[in-house]
Tab-separated table of C-alpha atoms in Angstrom:
chain	number	residue	atom	x	y	z
A	1	MET	CA	162.234	230.359	11.167
A	2	SER	CA	162.525	230.441	7.388
A	3	PHE	CA	159.619	227.987	7.115
A	4	ILE	CA	157.407	230.049	9.411
A	5	ARG	CA	158.246	233.249	7.516
A	6	THR	CA	157.359	231.549	4.211
A	7	LEU	CA	154.112	230.196	5.667
A	8	VAL	CA	153.026	233.626	6.981
A	9	THR	CA	153.858	235.268	3.657
A	10	THR	CA	151.822	232.683	1.777
A	11	VAL	CA	148.818	233.158	4.049
A	12	LEU	CA	148.976	236.938	3.659
A	13	VAL	CA	149.207	236.677	-0.128
A	14	LEU	CA	146.232	234.321	-0.251
A	15	ALA	CA	144.196	236.562	2.052
A	16	LEU	CA	145.047	239.608	-0.017
A	17	SER	CA	144.123	237.746	-3.193
A	18	PHE	CA	140.772	236.779	-1.652
A	19	VAL	CA	140.018	240.364	-0.630
A	20	VAL	CA	140.926	241.690	-4.090
A	21	ASN	CA	138.779	239.071	-5.813
A	22	ALA	CA	135.869	239.813	-3.476
A	23	GLN	CA	136.249	243.526	-4.136
A	24	GLU	CA	136.310	242.880	-7.872
A	25	LYS	CA	133.063	240.916	-7.526
A	26	VAL	CA	131.498	243.928	-5.847
A	27	GLU	CA	132.897	246.497	-8.242
A	28	GLN	CA	132.204	244.595	-11.477
A	29	LEU	CA	129.050	242.732	-12.518
A	30	ASP	CA	128.173	240.789	-15.654
A	31	LEU	CA	125.079	241.466	-17.742
A	32	SER	CA	123.749	238.056	-16.710
A	33	TYR	CA	123.538	239.325	-13.148
A	34	PHE	CA	121.007	241.997	-14.168
A	35	ASN	CA	118.996	239.619	-16.347
A	36	GLN	CA	117.647	237.940	-13.212
A	37	PHE	CA	115.745	241.101	-12.263
A	38	LYS	CA	112.368	242.093	-13.611
A	39	PHE	CA	112.588	245.771	-14.511
A	40	GLU	CA	109.392	247.797	-14.760
A	41	GLU	CA	109.019	251.239	-16.287
A	42	LEU	CA	109.716	254.001	-13.748
A	43	ASN	CA	109.634	257.157	-15.854
A	44	LYS	CA	108.864	257.125	-19.570
A	45	GLU	CA	110.313	260.582	-20.230
A	46	GLN	CA	113.586	259.789	-18.448
A	47	ASN	CA	113.668	256.305	-19.989
A	48	THR	CA	114.265	254.663	-16.598
A	49	PHE	CA	113.205	251.287	-15.187
A	50	GLU	CA	113.071	249.947	-11.622
A	51	ALA	CA	113.554	246.516	-10.052
A	52	LYS	CA	113.877	245.097	-6.549
A	53	ALA	CA	117.396	244.046	-5.526
A	54	LEU	CA	118.346	240.782	-3.861
A	55	GLU	CA	119.362	242.588	-0.660
A	56	ASN	CA	116.792	244.125	1.660
A	57	ASP	CA	116.182	247.904	1.422
A	58	TYR	CA	117.940	248.107	-1.958
A	59	PHE	CA	116.536	248.540	-5.471
A	60	TRP	CA	117.999	248.857	-8.963
A	61	ILE	CA	117.374	251.512	-11.583
A	62	LYS	CA	118.185	250.909	-15.231
A	63	CYS	CA	118.831	254.056	-17.288
A	64	VAL	CA	119.062	254.326	-21.067
A	65	ILE	CA	121.267	257.281	-22.013
A	66	PRO	CA	120.415	259.262	-25.180
A	67	SER	CA	122.870	258.625	-28.015
A	68	ASP	CA	123.899	262.292	-28.252
A	69	LEU	CA	125.344	262.117	-24.706
A	70	LEU	CA	127.540	259.042	-25.219
A	71	GLY	CA	131.258	259.617	-24.888
A	72	LYS	CA	130.801	263.005	-23.191
A	73	SER	CA	131.527	264.160	-19.646
A	74	LEU	CA	128.243	263.526	-17.836
A	75	THR	CA	126.811	264.061	-14.386
A	76	LEU	CA	124.014	262.002	-12.894
A	77	GLN	CA	121.939	263.814	-10.286
A	78	ILE	CA	119.149	262.488	-8.046
A	79	SER	CA	117.403	265.458	-6.432
A	80	SER	CA	116.563	263.834	-3.117
A	81	MET	CA	118.166	263.836	0.317
A	82	TYR	CA	116.679	260.457	1.281
A	83	PHE	CA	119.161	258.259	-0.590
A	84	ASP	CA	121.682	256.633	1.738
A	85	GLU	CA	123.608	254.857	-1.031
A	86	ILE	CA	123.795	255.230	-4.814
A	87	LEU	CA	126.207	252.994	-6.752
A	88	LEU	CA	126.597	253.631	-10.497
A	89	TYR	CA	127.625	250.767	-12.805
A	90	ALA	CA	128.605	251.582	-16.397
A	91	GLN	CA	129.483	249.097	-19.148
A	92	ASN	CA	133.102	248.770	-20.283
A	93	ASP	CA	134.627	247.369	-23.455
A	94	SER	CA	134.623	243.822	-22.082
A	95	GLY	CA	130.830	243.923	-21.723
A	96	ALA	CA	130.862	243.869	-17.920
A	97	PHE	CA	129.418	246.641	-15.770
A	98	LYS	CA	131.988	248.315	-13.533
A	99	LEU	CA	131.366	250.502	-10.491
A	100	VAL	CA	132.358	254.004	-11.658
A	101	GLY	CA	130.985	256.193	-8.876
A	102	ARG	CA	129.023	256.373	-5.641
A	103	SER	CA	127.004	258.939	-3.750
A	104	GLY	CA	124.401	259.150	-0.985
A	105	ASN	CA	124.276	260.267	2.633
A	106	ASN	CA	126.579	257.428	3.765
A	107	PHE	CA	129.341	258.772	1.525
A	108	ARG	CA	128.831	262.491	2.075
A	109	ASP	CA	131.601	262.807	4.656
A	110	VAL	CA	134.224	261.197	2.384
A	111	HIS	CA	133.670	263.415	-0.641
A	112	ASP	CA	136.229	266.147	-1.218
A	113	LYS	CA	133.644	268.510	-2.698
A	114	PRO	CA	130.102	268.671	-1.232
A	115	THR	CA	127.271	268.914	-3.744
A	116	ARG	CA	123.703	270.090	-3.249
A	117	PHE	CA	122.192	266.759	-4.253
A	118	ASN	CA	123.536	263.293	-4.917
A	119	GLN	CA	125.784	263.609	-7.978
A	120	ILE	CA	128.113	261.229	-9.811
A	121	GLU	CA	130.351	262.330	-12.658
A	122	PHE	CA	131.107	259.691	-15.299
A	123	SER	CA	131.538	259.026	-19.007
A	124	THR	CA	130.498	256.001	-21.076
A	125	ASP	CA	130.304	254.878	-24.682
A	126	TYR	CA	127.451	252.474	-23.979
A	127	PRO	CA	123.793	253.512	-23.551
A	128	VAL	CA	122.812	251.422	-20.526
A	129	ILE	CA	123.825	252.086	-16.922
A	130	PHE	CA	122.566	250.598	-13.648
A	131	LEU	CA	122.104	252.280	-10.261
A	132	LYS	CA	121.973	250.358	-7.004
A	133	ASN	CA	120.108	252.423	-4.415
A	134	LYS	CA	119.231	252.399	-0.753
A	135	VAL	CA	116.807	254.939	0.689
A	136	SER	CA	116.226	255.927	4.308
A	137	ARG	CA	112.523	256.586	3.703
A	138	TYR	CA	110.075	256.741	0.838
A	139	ALA	CA	111.454	258.922	-1.920
A	140	GLY	CA	110.580	259.763	-5.479
A	141	VAL	CA	113.346	259.272	-8.030
A	142	ASP	CA	113.917	262.702	-9.574
A	143	LEU	CA	116.796	261.591	-11.793
A	144	GLN	CA	118.533	263.478	-14.563
A	145	ILE	CA	121.659	262.881	-16.641
A	146	LYS	CA	123.181	265.914	-18.337
A	147	GLU	CA	126.479	267.156	-19.628
A	148	THR	CA	128.446	268.358	-16.635
A	149	GLU	CA	128.727	271.947	-17.854
A	150	GLN	CA	125.002	272.138	-18.665
A	151	LEU	CA	124.094	270.785	-15.232
A	152	TYR	CA	126.218	273.430	-13.519
A	153	GLN	CA	124.511	276.151	-15.570
A	154	ASP	CA	121.104	274.839	-14.534
A	155	GLU	CA	122.285	274.735	-10.924
A	156	ARG	CA	123.207	278.410	-11.064
A	157	TRP	CA	119.687	279.256	-12.240
A	158	ASP	CA	118.213	277.102	-9.458
A	159	PHE	CA	120.317	278.931	-6.884
A	160	PHE	CA	119.012	282.224	-8.244
A	161	LYS	CA	115.396	281.085	-7.723
A	162	LEU	CA	116.212	279.723	-4.279
A	163	GLY	CA	117.768	283.055	-3.361
A	164	GLY	CA	114.447	284.777	-3.998
A	165	TYR	CA	112.538	282.410	-1.720
A	166	TYR	CA	115.047	282.362	1.110
A	167	GLY	CA	115.509	286.113	0.863
A	168	LEU	CA	111.753	286.504	1.317
A	169	ALA	CA	111.830	284.124	4.283
A	170	VAL	CA	114.722	285.921	5.996
A	171	MET	CA	113.113	289.328	5.464
A	172	SER	CA	109.869	288.028	6.954
A	173	VAL	CA	111.717	286.713	10.022
A	174	ILE	CA	113.443	290.076	10.516
A	175	PHE	CA	110.177	291.900	9.927
A	176	ASN	CA	108.377	289.922	12.645
A	177	LEU	CA	111.282	290.214	15.075
A	178	VAL	CA	111.191	294.002	14.756
A	179	PHE	CA	107.466	294.084	15.412
A	180	TYR	CA	107.892	291.801	18.416
A	181	VAL	CA	110.473	294.168	19.897
A	182	ILE	CA	108.119	297.117	19.317
A	183	PHE	CA	104.803	295.625	20.426
A	184	LYS	CA	105.934	292.738	22.683
A	185	ASP	CA	103.237	290.665	20.956
A	186	LYS	CA	103.804	286.903	21.097
A	187	ARG	CA	102.165	286.436	17.710
A	188	PHE	CA	105.232	287.898	16.058
A	189	ILE	CA	107.826	285.791	17.880
A	190	SER	CA	105.822	282.567	17.483
A	191	TYR	CA	105.549	283.184	13.763
A	192	CYS	CA	109.299	283.780	13.639
A	193	PHE	CA	109.932	280.319	15.066
A	194	LEU	CA	107.313	278.684	12.848
A	195	LEU	CA	108.760	280.330	9.768
A	196	SER	CA	112.295	279.364	10.790
A	197	PHE	CA	111.373	275.677	11.182
A	198	ILE	CA	109.652	275.645	7.782
A	199	PHE	CA	112.636	277.479	6.348
A	200	LEU	CA	115.045	274.827	7.700
A	201	GLN	CA	112.960	271.983	6.261
A	202	PHE	CA	113.068	273.560	2.818
A	203	LEU	CA	116.793	274.066	3.329
A	204	TYR	CA	117.019	270.297	3.749
A	205	GLU	CA	114.715	269.451	0.841
A	206	ASP	CA	116.675	271.791	-1.438
A	207	GLY	CA	119.917	270.008	-0.579
A	208	LEU	CA	121.495	273.040	1.101
A	209	LEU	CA	121.908	271.476	4.540
A	210	ILE	CA	124.887	269.528	3.189
A	211	PHE	CA	126.901	272.747	3.272
A	212	LEU	CA	126.361	272.892	7.053
A	213	THR	CA	126.867	269.230	8.008
A	214	THR	CA	127.788	265.909	6.402
A	215	ASN	CA	126.747	263.743	9.342
A	216	SER	CA	124.772	260.813	7.906
A	217	TRP	CA	122.447	260.501	10.948
A	218	ILE	CA	121.490	264.182	10.777
A	219	LEU	CA	120.957	264.020	7.023
A	220	LYS	CA	118.713	260.993	7.504
A	221	ASN	CA	116.595	262.232	10.438
A	222	PHE	CA	116.713	266.014	10.186
A	223	VAL	CA	113.384	266.476	8.426
A	224	VAL	CA	111.651	263.993	10.771
A	225	LEU	CA	112.651	265.979	13.851
A	226	PHE	CA	111.824	269.361	12.352
A	227	SER	CA	108.459	268.131	11.108
A	228	TRP	CA	107.536	267.575	14.755
A	229	LEU	CA	108.953	270.969	15.789
A	230	THR	CA	106.999	272.661	12.999
A	231	ALA	CA	103.756	270.959	14.044
A	232	ALA	CA	104.291	271.957	17.684
A	233	MET	CA	105.091	275.553	16.775
A	234	ALA	CA	102.041	275.692	14.492
A	235	CYS	CA	99.934	275.080	17.623
A	236	VAL	CA	101.735	277.829	19.542
A	237	PHE	CA	101.313	280.256	16.650
A	238	THR	CA	97.618	279.419	16.263
A	239	TYR	CA	97.119	279.921	20.001
A	240	HIS	CA	98.571	283.444	19.934
A	241	PHE	CA	97.501	284.461	16.433
A	242	LEU	CA	93.813	283.748	17.080
A	243	ASN	CA	93.864	284.601	20.792
A	244	ILE	CA	92.640	281.094	21.659
A	245	LYS	CA	92.923	281.711	25.402
A	246	ALA	CA	89.926	283.994	25.310
A	247	THR	CA	87.766	281.709	23.150
A	248	ASP	CA	88.585	277.988	23.323
A	249	SER	CA	90.895	276.595	26.012
A	250	TYR	CA	90.010	273.065	24.825
A	251	PHE	CA	92.339	273.671	21.883
A	252	VAL	CA	95.389	273.574	24.159
A	253	LYS	CA	94.501	270.203	25.685
A	254	VAL	CA	93.936	268.432	22.368
A	255	ALA	CA	96.967	270.051	20.739
A	256	GLY	CA	99.158	269.094	23.695
A	257	ILE	CA	98.056	265.445	23.516
A	258	LEU	CA	98.645	265.233	19.757
A	259	VAL	CA	102.072	266.899	19.971
A	260	ALA	CA	103.121	264.607	22.850
A	261	ILE	CA	102.033	261.469	20.958
A	262	THR	CA	103.874	262.643	17.852
A	263	LEU	CA	107.042	263.193	19.872
A	264	VAL	CA	106.886	259.703	21.391
A	265	VAL	CA	106.339	258.073	17.987
A	266	THR	CA	109.183	260.129	16.487
A	267	LEU	CA	111.586	259.055	19.250
A	268	ILE	CA	110.580	255.412	18.754
A	269	TYR	CA	111.404	255.769	15.064
A	270	PHE	CA	114.835	257.190	15.924
A	271	PHE	CA	115.630	254.147	18.066
A	272	THR	CA	114.027	251.440	15.902
A	273	ASP	CA	114.442	252.850	12.381
A	274	ASN	CA	111.105	251.215	11.574
A	275	ILE	CA	109.270	252.785	8.638
A	276	VAL	CA	105.899	252.129	10.326
A	277	PHE	CA	106.692	254.615	13.107
A	278	LEU	CA	107.874	257.138	10.528
A	279	LEU	CA	104.527	256.934	8.761
A	280	LEU	CA	102.720	257.218	12.115
A	281	ALA	CA	104.777	260.287	13.050
A	282	ASN	CA	103.930	261.938	9.735
A	283	GLY	CA	100.280	261.056	10.209
A	284	PHE	CA	100.137	262.653	13.658
A	285	ASN	CA	101.939	265.743	12.332
A	286	VAL	CA	99.160	266.097	9.766
A	287	LEU	CA	96.538	265.657	12.519
A	288	VAL	CA	98.143	268.493	14.499
A	289	ALA	CA	97.996	270.771	11.452
A	290	LEU	CA	94.386	269.772	10.780
A	291	TRP	CA	93.482	270.554	14.390
A	292	CYS	CA	94.886	274.078	13.960
A	293	CYS	CA	92.901	274.476	10.743
A	294	TYR	CA	89.750	273.256	12.507
A	295	ILE	CA	90.082	276.006	15.124
A	296	GLY	CA	90.568	278.532	12.337
A	297	ILE	CA	87.407	277.292	10.595
A	298	LYS	CA	85.521	277.483	13.884
A	299	LEU	CA	86.453	281.178	14.235
A	300	PHE	CA	86.165	281.905	10.513
A	301	LYS	CA	83.042	284.100	10.732
A	302	THR	CA	84.047	286.166	13.758
A	303	ASN	CA	87.812	286.524	13.364
A	304	VAL	CA	89.399	288.130	10.295
A	305	LEU	CA	92.798	286.676	11.190
A	306	ALA	CA	91.287	283.178	11.171
A	307	ARG	CA	90.400	283.685	7.509
A	308	PHE	CA	93.983	284.594	6.722
A	309	MET	CA	95.220	281.533	8.571
A	310	ILE	CA	92.875	279.128	6.787
A	311	ALA	CA	93.760	280.597	3.398
A	312	THR	CA	97.483	280.197	4.064
A	313	LEU	CA	98.204	277.292	6.395
A	314	GLY	CA	95.429	275.287	4.724
A	315	ILE	CA	97.058	275.680	1.314
A	316	VAL	CA	100.519	274.888	2.685
A	317	LEU	CA	99.092	271.768	4.376
A	318	LEU	CA	97.437	270.677	1.119
A	319	PHE	CA	100.639	271.091	-0.862
A	320	GLY	CA	102.665	269.435	1.894
A	321	ILE	CA	100.468	266.329	1.828
A	322	GLY	CA	100.545	266.329	-1.968
A	323	TYR	CA	104.331	266.611	-1.988
A	324	ASN	CA	104.712	263.653	0.383
A	325	LEU	CA	102.340	261.547	-1.727
A	326	GLN	CA	104.296	262.532	-4.813
A	327	GLN	CA	107.486	261.367	-3.083
A	328	MET	CA	105.829	258.023	-2.430
A	329	SER	CA	105.062	257.700	-6.163
A	330	ILE	CA	101.498	256.607	-5.384
A	331	SER	CA	99.930	258.047	-8.527
A	332	PRO	CA	100.868	260.361	-11.429
A	333	ILE	CA	98.045	262.618	-10.201
A	334	PHE	CA	100.363	263.952	-7.498
A	335	ASN	CA	103.207	264.793	-9.897
A	336	PHE	CA	101.995	268.397	-9.820
A	337	PHE	CA	103.025	268.689	-6.157
A	338	THR	CA	106.745	269.101	-6.727
A	339	ARG	CA	109.293	270.773	-4.502
A	340	ASP	CA	108.943	273.991	-6.531
A	341	THR	CA	105.147	274.165	-6.187
A	342	PHE	CA	105.424	273.378	-2.466
A	343	ARG	CA	107.938	276.202	-2.093
A	344	LEU	CA	105.623	278.514	-4.059
A	345	ALA	CA	102.773	277.703	-1.650
A	346	SER	CA	105.088	278.474	1.263
A	347	ALA	CA	105.993	281.838	-0.291
A	348	PHE	CA	102.268	282.588	-0.601
A	349	GLU	CA	101.860	281.732	3.088
A	350	ILE	CA	104.714	284.055	4.078
A	351	ILE	CA	103.298	286.977	2.108
A	352	SER	CA	99.718	286.397	3.303
A	353	ILE	CA	100.513	286.065	7.007
A	354	SER	CA	102.825	289.085	6.823
A	355	PHE	CA	100.022	291.027	5.143
A	356	ALA	CA	97.617	289.916	7.881
A	357	ILE	CA	99.980	291.194	10.561
A	358	ILE	CA	100.460	294.488	8.720
A	359	TYR	CA	96.694	294.757	8.368
A	360	ASP	CA	96.169	294.189	12.073
A	361	VAL	CA	98.887	296.655	13.085
A	362	LYS	CA	97.472	299.280	10.712
A	363	LYS	CA	94.028	298.687	12.175
A	364	ILE	CA	95.359	299.228	15.684
A	365	LYS	CA	97.148	302.415	14.655
A	366	THR	CA	93.931	303.733	13.095
A	367	GLN	CA	92.002	302.940	16.256
A	368	ASN	CA	94.623	304.652	18.383
A	369	PHE	CA	94.483	307.709	16.143
A	370	ASN	CA	90.703	307.888	16.440
A	371	TYR	CA	90.851	307.379	20.200
A	372	ARG	CA	93.410	310.164	20.496
A	373	ASN	CA	91.198	312.595	18.575
A	374	GLU	CA	88.154	311.640	20.618
A	375	ILE	CA	90.092	312.083	23.843
A	376	GLN	CA	91.273	315.525	22.789
A	377	ASN	CA	87.693	316.555	22.086
A	378	TYR	CA	86.492	315.062	25.327
A	379	VAL	CA	89.161	316.830	27.354
A	380	LYS	CA	87.566	320.127	26.503
A	381	GLN	CA	84.384	318.914	28.127
A	382	LEU	CA	86.199	317.829	31.296
A	383	GLU	CA	87.889	321.102	32.189
A	384	VAL	CA	85.921	321.208	35.419
A	385	LEU	CA	87.770	318.104	36.614
A	386	ASN	CA	91.076	318.684	38.309
A	387	PHE	CA	93.200	315.859	36.805
A	388	GLU	CA	96.352	317.368	38.247
A	389	GLN	CA	95.333	315.752	41.528
A	390	ILE	CA	96.125	312.354	40.024
A	391	ASP	CA	99.830	313.173	39.642
A	392	SER	CA	99.983	313.957	43.361
A	393	GLY	CA	98.523	310.545	44.236
A	394	LEU	CA	94.870	311.516	44.853
A	395	LYS	CA	92.152	309.256	43.540
A	396	PRO	CA	90.187	310.327	40.434
A	397	PRO	CA	86.418	310.618	40.358
A	398	LYS	CA	84.653	307.345	41.030
A	399	SER	CA	82.261	307.888	38.116
A	400	ILE	CA	84.725	306.638	35.494
A	401	PHE	CA	83.656	302.995	35.956
A	402	ILE	CA	80.250	301.688	36.858
A	403	ASP	CA	81.279	298.531	38.703
A	404	GLY	CA	83.962	295.856	38.881
A	405	GLN	CA	82.346	293.724	36.194
A	406	PHE	CA	82.251	296.637	33.757
A	407	MET	CA	85.869	297.410	34.614
A	408	ASP	CA	86.897	293.837	33.738
A	409	SER	CA	85.123	293.968	30.365
A	410	VAL	CA	86.825	297.273	29.522
A	411	LEU	CA	90.238	295.893	30.419
A	412	ASP	CA	89.653	292.714	28.387
A	413	LYS	CA	88.732	294.797	25.353
A	414	LEU	CA	91.714	297.070	25.889
A	415	LYS	CA	94.010	294.037	26.118
A	416	GLN	CA	92.950	292.842	22.666
A	417	THR	CA	93.006	296.220	20.909
A	418	HIS	CA	96.314	297.475	22.351
A	419	PHE	CA	98.139	294.173	23.112
A	420	LEU	CA	98.572	294.855	26.812
A	421	THR	CA	99.961	292.173	29.095
A	422	GLU	CA	98.183	291.035	32.266
A	423	ARG	CA	100.696	292.941	34.412
A	424	GLU	CA	100.259	296.113	32.355
A	425	LEU	CA	96.490	295.879	32.795
A	426	GLN	CA	96.921	295.599	36.561
A	427	VAL	CA	99.179	298.640	36.621
A	428	LEU	CA	96.742	300.625	34.447
A	429	LYS	CA	93.870	299.817	36.804
A	430	PHE	CA	95.866	301.045	39.792
A	431	ILE	CA	96.796	304.246	37.927
A	432	THR	CA	93.141	305.001	37.177
A	433	ASP	CA	92.391	304.431	40.856
A	434	GLY	CA	94.961	307.087	41.776
A	435	TYR	CA	97.747	304.915	43.202
A	436	SER	CA	101.347	306.123	43.112
A	437	ASN	CA	104.208	303.995	41.804
A	438	GLN	CA	105.225	303.113	45.370
A	439	GLN	CA	101.681	302.057	46.242
A	440	ILE	CA	101.390	299.966	43.085
A	441	ALA	CA	104.696	298.252	43.872
A	442	GLU	CA	103.448	297.354	47.330
A	443	LYS	CA	100.191	296.012	45.939
A	444	LEU	CA	101.888	293.845	43.323
A	445	PHE	CA	104.871	292.860	45.520
A	446	VAL	CA	107.402	294.143	42.972
A	447	SER	CA	110.029	296.877	42.948
A	448	VAL	CA	109.288	300.488	42.045
A	449	SER	CA	111.615	300.237	39.051
A	450	THR	CA	109.537	297.318	37.736
A	451	VAL	CA	106.379	299.414	38.060
A	452	LYS	CA	108.067	302.272	36.190
A	453	TYR	CA	108.998	299.828	33.424
A	454	HIS	CA	105.364	298.737	33.018
A	455	VAL	CA	104.167	302.364	33.165
A	456	SER	CA	106.618	303.244	30.384
A	457	ASN	CA	105.277	300.397	28.226
A	458	LEU	CA	101.724	301.590	28.877
A	459	TYR	CA	102.571	305.124	27.782
A	460	PHE	CA	104.101	303.772	24.579
A	461	LYS	CA	101.265	301.403	23.678
A	462	LEU	CA	98.484	303.868	24.551
A	463	GLU	CA	100.430	306.766	22.993
A	464	ILE	CA	100.139	308.963	26.077
A	465	LYS	CA	102.657	310.918	28.137
A	466	ASN	CA	101.497	310.988	31.768
A	467	ARG	CA	98.990	309.667	34.301
A	468	SER	CA	96.480	312.410	33.590
A	469	GLN	CA	96.289	311.338	29.978
A	470	ALA	CA	96.027	307.717	31.107
A	471	VAL	CA	92.905	308.499	33.123
A	472	LYS	CA	91.476	310.607	30.313
A	473	PHE	CA	92.098	307.776	27.909
A	474	MET	CA	90.384	305.228	30.168
A	475	HIS	CA	87.481	307.614	30.780
A	476	GLN	CA	86.893	307.932	27.046
A	477	TYR	CA	87.484	304.246	26.400
A	478	ALA	CA	84.977	303.238	29.083
A	479	ASN	CA	82.408	305.866	28.025
A	480	PRO	CA	82.707	306.237	24.240
A	481	SER	CA	79.217	307.711	23.892
A	482	SER	CA	79.615	310.318	26.598
């Protein structure tokens, strides 16, 4: 038994010694190890250099620290959410480079204190450090090394600027929700969803999502999923904003095909983690946005709202493409398209679309005001007509509408100017024909309470108080020159 106990102890000691030595090999590297790599200049201003690592999906960054920062408490920050692993090696007195810190999405859930971006606090007396990196997708290296206190001060200023943008976004969402409740117009609610998806993507790009979740899979794939959702909602918004149903039904078919293909490619990327499918998904997302812009250009001359959409979504699309190309480090030409300029373009889009909606609502209110004044003047000329008969269920004069085709054209115009639903238009037609609520309910196969609900909405949208005024309104609307 003593022999067996001694043998087991020896094996355990040897195994432990092997593990420790292996760990030391990982956590400490000699300068000769880095000499085998060919470093090329990455950023002249930051004094950084890049080289491919021996392992797949990894690369090294060599940083030269300014002499005035040596020996101080420093923080390294890479302002990107696409880094899965960042390992920092700093030189010690023996000349070797020791692992002094790690960050990245794979380590987010083990950190005691979450940070907005990947950060590593360290201190060194030697000017050269090395970073071993693994990214989940293409990513620009926005790297900075500052004194810890200075970095925190800069972060506070960044949060102040972010507060202005996100405050504007939240106010715009609330603004559109209120108008949707008032007018029951799907343009408002679709824009709320579109704005929310864009808002969440910026939340990710600005490193704020980490305060909601530390799950590495979500941090890696969040923006890919919401890029598809944003593209899909852009189609829905375009459909309602430009009233596509009345002009170009072909838009829906093409948009549906593009959105479906994008979803399939995105799901394939989730299962395969192949960068090719990620690039394809991004490409199809851009095609969806371009398709929406094409419809806006097609209606540019006849639709004022289309001009607003082209001026806003077109600019956001341009800056979005530029930002992605800048992340891929294709050319210094795209360095202008930073996260801040992209966010500024988004703020312009929020203000412009909100202004367009305000403009349209104001236009409708002005039209309603003019219609009301015209109706009041016209009422004086219709005193010979006994409109009180309408409230008792009798039919009004047949001379209000010429024929069924003219009636349909009037209702279509009324639908666009006063945002009436199909059901409300049906109810309005029955009212002008002298039907009671009970008769309308029987015609539409709904309850009387449902009819009363639609009648109430009609009164609100047309700014009238009873059926007599409804008929007067329709009489004037159908015969504006009379």
